[in-house]
């Protein structure tokens, strides 16, 4: 029986991820598993406010039955729903515009530490920057109910600081994968890691919806207590099992160490390579990627932060079902994210398509698909089934980024991938500041108007289209001229010579990664 289980495990693991390790559980899978749960916690900490704010705010205080915008195109309450249902009676009087500021405050901090986190992980290793980031965010999550009671400024400040510490996470994960992920598995492992973002949404939204009605300490505060404690527990496992580089790992097998190194570009972590800032800032592919992330993040953040409110105040879906519907929508994104990440690896390594063609093809679906779906949502009116179907399809198309821009910084500049990702993602994620704010202003006087919500969706749809066209025309996944490591007579160290040899050998993959 034991041998049958071992064979099943080997089939499940190595049917996708390469050659077996003689029964040894691969260290890179342990790290990937921990990074996956780090992303789950990061997004759970981030998005739980989008659900709990529905229960925290007294929504009925903003019902304006005499508003000309609200009278013609709102969805009436179902016959079995009382207009003064408990979920509308929160403790805080926060207007839609104030809610937009609170939800956007996270991104004020988040965009500031992306490049810092990437560079820090390249210089000092990723274990402690990422681990301490999740720990601090967990502690901030625990005290969120206290901040809400203190006042608007307190919770805005707390969310800003949480964004600051979370901004380190994803660039650090990318830096660790640059050292840990074999070339044949890079997009797949990165997609699995990023999939943790969606799983965090999938798990936290129904949990938050349930606890808002049935939790302890008054309902919604229990969401923050549970997620904060889970983050502290994760930190214990991370401290014991994670290592910054494969060579630091005391239990990694020699065979796996060789497998990770084969085909990968070996980096000299003792000699810190300078960042070609001028070349990066004047690179058209870099700015194209930044613009693509900005436009994609605008639509994604609009859904992430405002979707629970849309389902509650427009479609009148109760908060407990609201969280469940939200989670189901993100399940589709998880599936496509993993499939497209694996498919892009397959096309590159087995079919020898160029990285640029693969990235552009997948990303075009990842931009035009959500654009079409979000443009159709306002036309569905109060048809809950069709609206939910279109939202699900939009998130499914969003998952095509797993084979698109997600791994492109490692293609363009593997030695500087974490710093580069921090720069482009930091600038691109400024959309998270503005999209909730713009939505809040548009909905200030008509928070349940389908017409006003339609404007919010049309803006996102238009940005998706513009970003997709720009990516198709100007993006590149080829190694950039400024991304090669200079090898001169001054660099006689054998580690640098090994870099030059690996650069030459890796050309067989079509692009260097």
Short mmCIF file of C-alpha atoms in Angstrom, two decimals:
data_model
loop_
_atom_site.label_atom_id
_atom_site.label_comp_id
_atom_site.label_asym_id
_atom_site.label_seq_id
_atom_site.Cartn_x
_atom_site.Cartn_y
_atom_site.Cartn_z
CA UNK A 1 0.00 0.00 0.00
CA UNK A 2 2.83 2.38 0.89
CA UNK A 3 4.56 1.77 -2.45
CA UNK A 4 1.32 2.45 -4.34
CA UNK A 5 0.90 5.76 -2.50
CA UNK A 6 4.50 6.70 -3.30
CA UNK A 7 3.97 5.95 -6.97
CA UNK A 8 0.78 8.02 -7.03
CA UNK A 9 2.59 10.92 -5.36
CA UNK A 10 5.49 10.71 -7.82
CA UNK A 11 3.05 10.73 -10.72
CA UNK A 12 1.15 13.77 -9.41
CA UNK A 13 4.29 15.76 -8.63
CA UNK A 14 6.63 14.89 -11.45
CA UNK A 15 4.15 14.42 -14.26
CA UNK A 16 4.16 18.21 -14.44
CA UNK A 17 7.37 19.29 -12.73
CA UNK A 18 10.14 17.30 -14.30
CA UNK A 19 12.26 14.36 -13.23
CA UNK A 20 11.82 12.47 -9.95
CA UNK A 21 14.15 12.85 -7.03
CA UNK A 22 14.48 9.20 -5.90
CA UNK A 23 11.54 9.42 -3.49
CA UNK A 24 12.87 12.63 -1.93
CA UNK A 25 10.33 15.41 -1.41
CA UNK A 26 11.78 18.29 -3.46
CA UNK A 27 12.84 21.33 -1.47
CA UNK A 28 11.67 23.67 -4.22
CA UNK A 29 8.14 22.31 -3.81
CA UNK A 30 8.24 22.99 -0.08
CA UNK A 31 9.31 26.57 -0.78
CA UNK A 32 6.64 26.94 -3.49
CA UNK A 33 4.01 25.64 -1.06
CA UNK A 34 5.06 28.16 1.61
CA UNK A 35 5.15 31.00 -0.92
CA UNK A 36 1.72 29.99 -2.15
CA UNK A 37 0.31 30.32 1.37
CA UNK A 38 2.19 33.59 1.86
CA UNK A 39 0.30 35.00 -1.13
CA UNK A 40 -2.95 33.51 0.22
CA UNK A 41 -2.45 35.38 3.49
CA UNK A 42 -1.34 38.58 1.80
CA UNK A 43 -4.51 38.75 -0.28
CA UNK A 44 -6.72 37.58 2.59
CA UNK A 45 -5.37 40.46 4.69
CA UNK A 46 -5.90 42.82 1.77
CA UNK A 47 -9.37 41.89 0.54
CA UNK A 48 -11.21 41.04 3.76
CA UNK A 49 -11.98 44.74 4.23
CA UNK A 50 -13.82 44.76 0.88
CA UNK A 51 -16.34 42.31 2.36
CA UNK A 52 -16.43 43.44 5.99
CA UNK A 53 -16.90 47.09 5.03
CA UNK A 54 -20.39 46.12 3.83
CA UNK A 55 -21.21 45.05 7.41
CA UNK A 56 -19.20 47.82 9.06
CA UNK A 57 -20.97 50.68 7.26
CA UNK A 58 -24.60 51.72 7.76
CA UNK A 59 -25.56 51.46 4.09
CA UNK A 60 -29.13 52.63 4.73
CA UNK A 61 -27.77 56.03 5.75
CA UNK A 62 -26.94 56.66 2.09
CA UNK A 63 -30.21 55.51 0.54
CA UNK A 64 -31.51 58.48 -1.41
CA UNK A 65 -34.95 57.51 -2.68
CA UNK A 66 -35.57 60.99 -4.10
CA UNK A 67 -32.38 61.04 -6.15
CA UNK A 68 -33.08 61.31 -9.88
CA UNK A 69 -30.14 59.02 -10.57
CA UNK A 70 -31.36 56.35 -8.17
CA UNK A 71 -35.05 56.22 -9.07
CA UNK A 72 -34.90 55.09 -12.69
CA UNK A 73 -32.34 52.33 -12.82
CA UNK A 74 -31.96 50.62 -9.47
CA UNK A 75 -32.82 47.02 -8.76
CA UNK A 76 -35.74 46.70 -6.40
CA UNK A 77 -35.42 44.65 -3.24
CA UNK A 78 -36.67 41.05 -3.52
CA UNK A 79 -40.06 40.46 -1.95
CA UNK A 80 -38.57 38.32 0.82
CA UNK A 81 -35.97 40.93 1.81
CA UNK A 82 -36.73 43.66 4.31
CA UNK A 83 -35.35 47.08 3.46
CA UNK A 84 -33.92 47.33 6.94
CA UNK A 85 -32.15 43.96 6.95
CA UNK A 86 -29.36 43.58 9.52
CA UNK A 87 -26.54 43.66 6.99
CA UNK A 88 -27.41 47.30 6.17
CA UNK A 89 -27.03 48.47 9.76
CA UNK A 90 -23.31 48.84 10.42
CA UNK A 91 -21.78 51.04 13.09
CA UNK A 92 -19.85 53.47 10.87
CA UNK A 93 -21.19 56.33 8.75
CA UNK A 94 -18.65 56.25 5.92
CA UNK A 95 -19.85 57.71 2.61
CA UNK A 96 -18.97 55.95 -0.68
CA UNK A 97 -16.16 58.45 -1.31
CA UNK A 98 -14.73 57.86 2.19
CA UNK A 99 -14.97 54.10 1.61
CA UNK A 100 -13.03 54.58 -1.63
CA UNK A 101 -10.27 56.42 0.23
CA UNK A 102 -10.09 53.71 2.92
CA UNK A 103 -9.96 50.90 0.34
CA UNK A 104 -7.38 52.78 -1.74
CA UNK A 105 -5.14 53.68 1.23
CA UNK A 106 -3.56 50.22 1.11
CA UNK A 107 -2.11 50.97 -2.30
CA UNK A 108 -0.49 54.23 -1.19
CA UNK A 109 1.87 52.09 0.83
CA UNK A 110 1.91 49.10 -1.51
CA UNK A 111 3.39 50.98 -4.47
CA UNK A 112 6.18 52.54 -2.39
CA UNK A 113 8.03 49.38 -1.34
CA UNK A 114 7.88 47.24 -4.49
CA UNK A 115 11.28 48.20 -5.87
CA UNK A 116 12.76 48.37 -2.36
CA UNK A 117 11.59 44.85 -1.63
CA UNK A 118 12.94 43.51 -4.91
CA UNK A 119 16.36 45.08 -4.44
CA UNK A 120 16.54 44.06 -0.76
CA UNK A 121 15.82 40.43 -1.62
CA UNK A 122 18.46 40.42 -4.36
CA UNK A 123 21.09 41.73 -1.94
CA UNK A 124 20.17 40.05 1.36
CA UNK A 125 18.11 37.03 0.36
CA UNK A 126 14.34 36.68 0.44
CA UNK A 127 13.63 34.62 3.56
CA UNK A 128 13.51 37.31 6.23
CA UNK A 129 12.10 40.23 4.20
CA UNK A 130 9.13 38.14 3.10
CA UNK A 131 8.65 36.37 6.42
CA UNK A 132 8.68 39.55 8.49
CA UNK A 133 6.37 41.24 5.98
CA UNK A 134 3.65 38.63 6.52
CA UNK A 135 4.20 38.66 10.29
CA UNK A 136 3.85 42.45 10.57
CA UNK A 137 0.79 42.44 8.31
CA UNK A 138 -0.77 39.74 10.50
CA UNK A 139 -0.26 41.87 13.60
CA UNK A 140 -1.80 44.87 11.83
CA UNK A 141 -4.76 42.70 10.82
CA UNK A 142 -5.30 41.75 14.46
CA UNK A 143 -5.64 45.40 15.52
CA UNK A 144 -7.83 46.54 12.60
CA UNK A 145 -11.07 46.53 14.69
CA UNK A 146 -9.38 48.83 17.21
CA UNK A 147 -8.30 51.21 14.43
CA UNK A 148 -11.83 51.29 13.02
CA UNK A 149 -13.20 52.28 16.43
CA UNK A 150 -10.63 55.06 16.77
CA UNK A 151 -11.73 56.67 13.51
CA UNK A 152 -11.30 57.05 9.76
CA UNK A 153 -7.77 58.46 9.95
CA UNK A 154 -6.61 55.55 12.12
CA UNK A 155 -7.85 52.85 9.75
CA UNK A 156 -6.50 54.74 6.73
CA UNK A 157 -3.08 54.90 8.40
CA UNK A 158 -3.21 51.21 9.33
CA UNK A 159 -4.10 50.18 5.77
CA UNK A 160 -1.32 52.39 4.39
CA UNK A 161 1.25 50.72 6.67
CA UNK A 162 -0.10 47.29 5.74
CA UNK A 163 0.41 48.18 2.09
CA UNK A 164 3.98 49.21 2.86
CA UNK A 165 4.88 45.85 4.41
CA UNK A 166 2.93 43.83 1.82
CA UNK A 167 4.70 45.61 -1.04
CA UNK A 168 7.81 43.58 -0.26
CA UNK A 169 6.14 40.19 -0.72
CA UNK A 170 5.65 39.60 -4.44
CA UNK A 171 9.00 41.03 -5.67
CA UNK A 172 10.74 38.96 -3.00
CA UNK A 173 8.92 35.83 -4.15
CA UNK A 174 10.04 36.54 -7.72
CA UNK A 175 13.63 36.96 -6.53
CA UNK A 176 13.50 33.60 -4.74
CA UNK A 177 12.05 31.86 -7.81
CA UNK A 178 14.89 33.30 -9.91
CA UNK A 179 17.20 31.14 -7.77
CA UNK A 180 14.90 28.19 -7.03
CA UNK A 181 12.81 27.59 -10.17
CA UNK A 182 14.33 25.48 -12.97
CA UNK A 183 13.88 27.00 -16.41
CA UNK A 184 11.37 24.32 -17.47
CA UNK A 185 9.16 25.08 -14.45
CA UNK A 186 9.51 28.85 -14.08
CA UNK A 187 6.14 30.05 -15.38
CA UNK A 188 4.36 27.13 -13.75
CA UNK A 189 5.81 27.74 -10.29
CA UNK A 190 5.33 31.50 -10.54
CA UNK A 191 1.73 30.95 -11.65
CA UNK A 192 1.16 28.64 -8.67
CA UNK A 193 2.54 31.33 -6.39
CA UNK A 194 0.43 34.09 -7.92
CA UNK A 195 -2.55 31.74 -7.83
CA UNK A 196 -2.28 32.08 -4.07
CA UNK A 197 -3.57 35.64 -4.51
CA UNK A 198 -6.82 34.34 -5.94
CA UNK A 199 -7.05 31.48 -3.46
CA UNK A 200 -6.70 34.05 -0.69
CA UNK A 201 -9.68 35.84 -2.18
CA UNK A 202 -11.61 32.60 -2.65
CA UNK A 203 -11.11 31.51 0.95
CA UNK A 204 -11.35 34.84 2.73
CA UNK A 205 -14.46 36.25 1.07
CA UNK A 206 -16.90 33.47 2.03
CA UNK A 207 -15.21 33.20 5.43
CA UNK A 208 -15.63 36.94 5.95
CA UNK A 209 -19.24 36.82 4.76
CA UNK A 210 -20.06 33.98 7.15
CA UNK A 211 -18.27 35.52 10.13
CA UNK A 212 -19.89 38.92 9.59
CA UNK A 213 -23.20 37.28 10.43
CA UNK A 214 -22.15 34.42 12.71
CA UNK A 215 -18.72 35.26 14.08
CA UNK A 216 -17.67 36.13 17.61
CA UNK A 217 -16.85 39.61 18.99
CA UNK A 218 -19.74 41.18 17.13
CA UNK A 219 -19.30 39.42 13.79
CA UNK A 220 -16.95 41.24 11.44
CA UNK A 221 -14.08 41.78 13.99
CA UNK A 222 -13.65 37.99 14.18
CA UNK A 223 -12.52 38.02 10.53
CA UNK A 224 -9.46 40.05 11.44
CA UNK A 225 -8.65 38.03 14.56
CA UNK A 226 -8.70 34.71 12.69
CA UNK A 227 -6.68 35.91 9.68
CA UNK A 228 -4.14 37.61 11.94
CA UNK A 229 -3.57 34.45 13.98
CA UNK A 230 -3.22 32.32 10.83
CA UNK A 231 -0.49 34.65 9.57
CA UNK A 232 1.46 34.26 12.80
CA UNK A 233 1.21 30.46 12.54
CA UNK A 234 2.49 30.57 8.94
CA UNK A 235 5.51 32.58 10.07
CA UNK A 236 6.58 29.74 12.39
CA UNK A 237 6.60 27.25 9.49
CA UNK A 238 8.36 29.74 7.22
CA UNK A 239 11.13 30.32 9.78
CA UNK A 240 11.79 26.59 10.09
CA UNK A 241 11.46 25.44 6.46
CA UNK A 242 12.32 28.30 4.07
CA UNK A 243 15.78 29.23 2.78
CA UNK A 244 16.83 32.07 0.50
CA UNK A 245 18.86 29.97 -1.93
CA UNK A 246 19.10 26.25 -2.77
CA UNK A 247 22.71 26.15 -1.57
CA UNK A 248 21.59 27.39 1.88
CA UNK A 249 19.18 24.50 2.33
CA UNK A 250 20.66 21.89 4.71
CA UNK A 251 18.47 19.01 3.50
CA UNK A 252 18.26 19.51 -0.27
CA UNK A 253 19.46 16.54 -2.32
CA UNK A 254 22.46 16.87 -4.59
CA UNK A 255 20.37 15.68 -7.51
CA UNK A 256 17.77 18.41 -7.01
CA UNK A 257 20.49 21.02 -6.60
CA UNK A 258 21.94 19.98 -9.95
CA UNK A 259 18.49 19.89 -11.55
CA UNK A 260 17.72 23.45 -10.40
CA UNK A 261 21.07 24.66 -11.71
CA UNK A 262 20.88 22.88 -15.07
CA UNK A 263 19.77 25.38 -17.72
CA UNK A 264 19.42 28.19 -15.21
CA UNK A 265 21.68 31.22 -15.32
CA UNK A 266 23.83 31.04 -12.20
CA UNK A 267 24.11 34.32 -10.32
CA UNK A 268 26.97 35.44 -8.18
CA UNK A 269 25.20 36.36 -4.95
CA UNK A 270 28.49 37.38 -3.33
CA UNK A 271 29.14 40.17 -5.84
CA UNK A 272 26.16 42.52 -6.07
CA UNK A 273 25.53 43.53 -9.67
CA UNK A 274 24.78 47.22 -10.32
CA UNK A 275 21.32 48.14 -11.57
CA UNK A 276 21.34 49.89 -14.99
CA UNK A 277 18.82 52.51 -13.89
CA UNK A 278 19.17 54.80 -16.90
CA UNK A 279 18.66 51.97 -19.37
CA UNK A 280 15.67 50.62 -17.46
CA UNK A 281 13.96 53.99 -17.28
CA UNK A 282 14.46 54.64 -21.00
CA UNK A 283 13.35 51.16 -22.13
CA UNK A 284 10.16 51.04 -24.23
CA UNK A 285 9.41 47.37 -23.31
CA UNK A 286 9.72 48.24 -19.61
CA UNK A 287 7.28 51.15 -19.88
CA UNK A 288 4.94 49.06 -22.03
CA UNK A 289 4.88 46.39 -19.34
CA UNK A 290 4.27 49.07 -16.70
CA UNK A 291 1.35 50.49 -18.64
CA UNK A 292 -0.10 47.02 -19.16
CA UNK A 293 0.07 46.31 -15.43
CA UNK A 294 -1.55 49.68 -14.68
CA UNK A 295 -4.51 49.10 -17.01
CA UNK A 296 -4.96 45.49 -15.90
CA UNK A 297 -4.66 46.44 -12.23
CA UNK A 298 -7.30 49.14 -12.65
CA UNK A 299 -9.92 46.63 -13.74
CA UNK A 300 -8.79 43.97 -11.30
CA UNK A 301 -8.75 46.39 -8.34
CA UNK A 302 -12.16 47.72 -9.29
CA UNK A 303 -13.55 44.20 -8.99
CA UNK A 304 -11.49 43.37 -5.93
CA UNK A 305 -12.52 46.38 -3.88
CA UNK A 306 -15.99 47.27 -5.18
CA UNK A 307 -17.53 43.96 -6.24
CA UNK A 308 -18.87 43.02 -2.77
CA UNK A 309 -20.52 46.44 -2.52
CA UNK A 310 -21.98 46.10 -6.03
CA UNK A 311 -23.48 42.71 -5.22
CA UNK A 312 -24.95 44.02 -1.96
CA UNK A 313 -26.29 47.49 -2.83
CA UNK A 314 -27.20 46.93 -6.50
CA UNK A 315 -28.14 43.27 -6.82
CA UNK A 316 -29.16 42.92 -3.15
CA UNK A 317 -27.26 39.68 -2.59
CA UNK A 318 -27.01 39.16 1.22
CA UNK A 319 -23.52 39.47 2.67
CA UNK A 320 -23.11 35.76 3.46
CA UNK A 321 -23.99 34.75 -0.11
CA UNK A 322 -22.06 37.81 -1.32
CA UNK A 323 -18.77 36.37 -0.07
CA UNK A 324 -19.55 32.98 -1.60
CA UNK A 325 -20.32 34.49 -5.01
CA UNK A 326 -17.10 36.51 -4.86
CA UNK A 327 -15.07 33.40 -4.12
CA UNK A 328 -16.66 31.42 -6.95
CA UNK A 329 -15.79 34.21 -9.37
CA UNK A 330 -12.12 33.98 -8.43
CA UNK A 331 -12.04 30.17 -8.73
CA UNK A 332 -12.15 30.59 -12.50
CA UNK A 333 -9.11 32.88 -12.40
CA UNK A 334 -7.17 30.26 -10.40
CA UNK A 335 -7.88 27.58 -12.96
CA UNK A 336 -6.86 29.64 -15.98
CA UNK A 337 -3.83 31.09 -14.19
CA UNK A 338 -2.37 27.64 -13.56
CA UNK A 339 -3.29 26.25 -17.00
CA UNK A 340 -1.84 29.19 -18.91
CA UNK A 341 1.33 29.24 -16.82
CA UNK A 342 1.95 25.57 -17.58
CA UNK A 343 0.91 26.00 -21.24
CA UNK A 344 3.38 28.85 -21.75
CA UNK A 345 6.22 26.74 -20.34
CA UNK A 346 5.21 23.89 -22.64
CA UNK A 347 5.09 26.08 -25.74
CA UNK A 348 8.48 27.58 -25.00
CA UNK A 349 10.44 24.46 -24.02
CA UNK A 350 8.69 21.78 -26.10
CA UNK A 351 7.46 23.65 -29.17
CA UNK A 352 10.25 26.27 -29.18
CA UNK A 353 8.00 29.28 -29.72
CA UNK A 354 9.68 32.56 -28.89
CA UNK A 355 8.95 34.00 -25.48
CA UNK A 356 7.62 37.24 -26.99
CA UNK A 357 5.02 35.46 -29.13
CA UNK A 358 3.88 33.34 -26.21
CA UNK A 359 3.61 36.28 -23.80
CA UNK A 360 1.76 38.50 -26.28
CA UNK A 361 -0.70 35.77 -27.26
CA UNK A 362 -1.71 34.94 -23.70
CA UNK A 363 -1.78 38.54 -22.52
CA UNK A 364 -4.02 39.59 -25.42
CA UNK A 365 -6.69 37.18 -24.13
CA UNK A 366 -5.96 38.43 -20.59
CA UNK A 367 -6.83 42.00 -21.60
CA UNK A 368 -9.51 41.79 -24.29
CA UNK A 369 -11.55 39.11 -22.51
CA UNK A 370 -12.18 41.15 -19.33
CA UNK A 371 -12.75 44.27 -21.44
CA UNK A 372 -15.59 42.62 -23.32
CA UNK A 373 -17.16 41.10 -20.18
CA UNK A 374 -17.06 44.31 -18.14
CA UNK A 375 -18.56 46.30 -21.03
CA UNK A 376 -21.52 43.88 -21.13
CA UNK A 377 -22.25 43.88 -17.37
CA UNK A 378 -24.24 47.18 -17.30
CA UNK A 379 -26.37 45.93 -20.21
CA UNK A 380 -27.56 42.99 -18.11
CA UNK A 381 -29.34 45.28 -15.65
CA UNK A 382 -30.72 43.35 -12.68
CA UNK A 383 -30.22 39.91 -14.21
CA UNK A 384 -28.15 38.42 -11.39
CA UNK A 385 -27.33 35.20 -13.21
CA UNK A 386 -25.90 36.92 -16.29
CA UNK A 387 -24.00 39.49 -14.24
CA UNK A 388 -22.34 36.76 -12.15
CA UNK A 389 -21.57 34.77 -15.32
CA UNK A 390 -19.87 37.79 -16.93
CA UNK A 391 -17.92 38.58 -13.75
CA UNK A 392 -16.74 34.97 -13.62
CA UNK A 393 -15.69 35.06 -17.28
CA UNK A 394 -13.86 38.37 -16.74
CA UNK A 395 -11.80 36.88 -13.92
CA UNK A 396 -11.19 33.74 -15.96
CA UNK A 397 -9.71 35.78 -18.80
CA UNK A 398 -7.67 37.77 -16.25
CA UNK A 399 -5.94 34.47 -15.39
CA UNK A 400 -4.36 34.35 -18.86
CA UNK A 401 -1.73 36.69 -17.41
CA UNK A 402 -0.12 33.52 -16.01
CA UNK A 403 1.25 32.90 -19.49
CA UNK A 404 1.51 36.60 -20.25
CA UNK A 405 3.21 39.37 -18.32
CA UNK A 406 3.61 37.50 -14.99
CA UNK A 407 7.02 36.04 -15.87
CA UNK A 408 8.19 38.59 -18.38
CA UNK A 409 10.64 40.40 -16.09
CA UNK A 410 12.56 37.13 -15.66
CA UNK A 411 12.69 36.90 -19.48
CA UNK A 412 13.85 40.48 -19.94
CA UNK A 413 16.44 40.69 -17.15
CA UNK A 414 16.82 37.57 -14.97
CA UNK A 415 19.66 39.02 -12.89
CA UNK A 416 17.56 42.06 -12.02
CA UNK A 417 14.12 40.44 -12.24
CA UNK A 418 13.06 41.23 -8.66
CA UNK A 419 14.09 44.89 -8.84
CA UNK A 420 12.57 45.26 -12.31
CA UNK A 421 9.34 43.63 -11.22
CA UNK A 422 9.24 45.88 -8.18
CA UNK A 423 9.57 48.96 -10.38
CA UNK A 424 6.96 48.05 -12.99
CA UNK A 425 4.53 46.52 -10.50
CA UNK A 426 4.95 49.43 -8.09
CA UNK A 427 4.14 52.01 -10.75
CA UNK A 428 1.45 49.84 -12.31
CA UNK A 429 -0.30 49.24 -9.00
CA UNK A 430 -0.87 52.95 -8.52
CA UNK A 431 -4.11 52.03 -10.27
CA UNK A 432 -5.14 50.58 -6.91
CA UNK A 433 -5.03 54.09 -5.46
CA UNK A 434 -7.14 55.73 -8.11
CA UNK A 435 -9.70 53.10 -9.15
CA UNK A 436 -11.52 52.86 -5.78
CA UNK A 437 -11.32 56.65 -5.44
CA UNK A 438 -12.80 57.27 -8.89
CA UNK A 439 -15.50 54.66 -8.27
CA UNK A 440 -16.32 56.26 -4.92
CA UNK A 441 -16.68 59.72 -6.46
CA UNK A 442 -18.89 58.42 -9.28
CA UNK A 443 -21.11 56.61 -6.80
CA UNK A 444 -21.24 59.35 -4.16
CA UNK A 445 -24.76 60.50 -5.02
CA UNK A 446 -26.09 57.29 -6.54
CA UNK A 447 -24.47 54.30 -4.89
CA UNK A 448 -27.08 51.82 -6.16
CA UNK A 449 -27.56 53.23 -9.67
CA UNK A 450 -26.87 50.80 -12.52
CA UNK A 451 -26.09 53.79 -14.76
CA UNK A 452 -23.36 55.08 -12.44
CA UNK A 453 -21.93 51.62 -11.91
CA UNK A 454 -21.94 51.23 -15.69
CA UNK A 455 -19.56 54.19 -15.99
CA UNK A 456 -17.22 52.46 -13.50
CA UNK A 457 -17.23 49.28 -15.59
CA UNK A 458 -16.83 51.12 -18.92
CA UNK A 459 -13.74 52.94 -17.66
CA UNK A 460 -12.17 49.62 -16.69
CA UNK A 461 -13.13 48.07 -20.02
CA UNK A 462 -11.59 50.90 -22.00
CA UNK A 463 -8.33 50.73 -20.08
CA UNK A 464 -8.12 46.99 -20.68
CA UNK A 465 -8.43 47.57 -24.45
CA UNK A 466 -5.80 50.32 -24.56
CA UNK A 467 -3.40 48.30 -22.41
CA UNK A 468 -3.87 45.18 -24.55
CA UNK A 469 -3.14 47.07 -27.78
CA UNK A 470 -0.02 48.68 -26.31
CA UNK A 471 1.27 45.30 -25.09
CA UNK A 472 0.66 43.72 -28.50
CA UNK A 473 2.55 46.48 -30.32
CA UNK A 474 5.47 47.29 -28.04
CA UNK A 475 6.07 44.53 -25.47
CA UNK A 476 9.08 42.25 -25.64
CA UNK A 477 10.15 39.18 -23.70
CA UNK A 478 13.62 39.10 -25.25
CA UNK A 479 16.61 39.65 -23.01
CA UNK A 480 17.29 43.36 -23.13
CA UNK A 481 20.73 44.63 -24.22
CA UNK A 482 21.29 46.25 -20.82
CA UNK A 483 20.46 43.00 -19.01
CA UNK A 484 23.59 41.07 -19.95
CA UNK A 485 26.22 40.70 -17.26
CA UNK A 486 29.44 42.44 -18.35
CA UNK A 487 32.34 39.97 -18.51
CA UNK A 488 35.71 41.71 -18.89
CA UNK A 489 39.31 41.05 -17.91
CA UNK A 490 38.50 42.61 -14.55
CA UNK A 491 35.99 39.85 -13.86
CA UNK A 492 38.24 36.78 -13.92
CA UNK A 493 36.33 35.11 -11.11
CA UNK A 494 35.14 31.68 -12.26
CA UNK A 495 31.59 32.48 -11.15
CA UNK A 496 31.39 35.26 -13.71
CA UNK A 497 32.86 33.04 -16.39
CA UNK A 498 30.14 30.51 -15.54
CA UNK A 499 27.55 33.25 -16.09
CA UNK A 500 28.93 33.90 -19.56
CA UNK A 501 28.86 30.19 -20.42
CA UNK A 502 25.29 29.84 -19.17
CA UNK A 503 24.21 32.84 -21.23
CA UNK A 504 25.56 31.15 -24.34
CA UNK A 505 24.13 27.72 -23.51
CA UNK A 506 20.68 29.08 -22.68
CA UNK A 507 20.20 30.49 -26.18
CA UNK A 508 18.86 27.11 -27.29
CA UNK A 509 15.55 28.00 -25.61
CA UNK A 510 14.88 30.78 -28.07
CA UNK A 511 15.21 33.48 -25.43
CA UNK A 512 17.38 33.61 -22.39
CA UNK A 513 15.59 33.21 -19.09
#
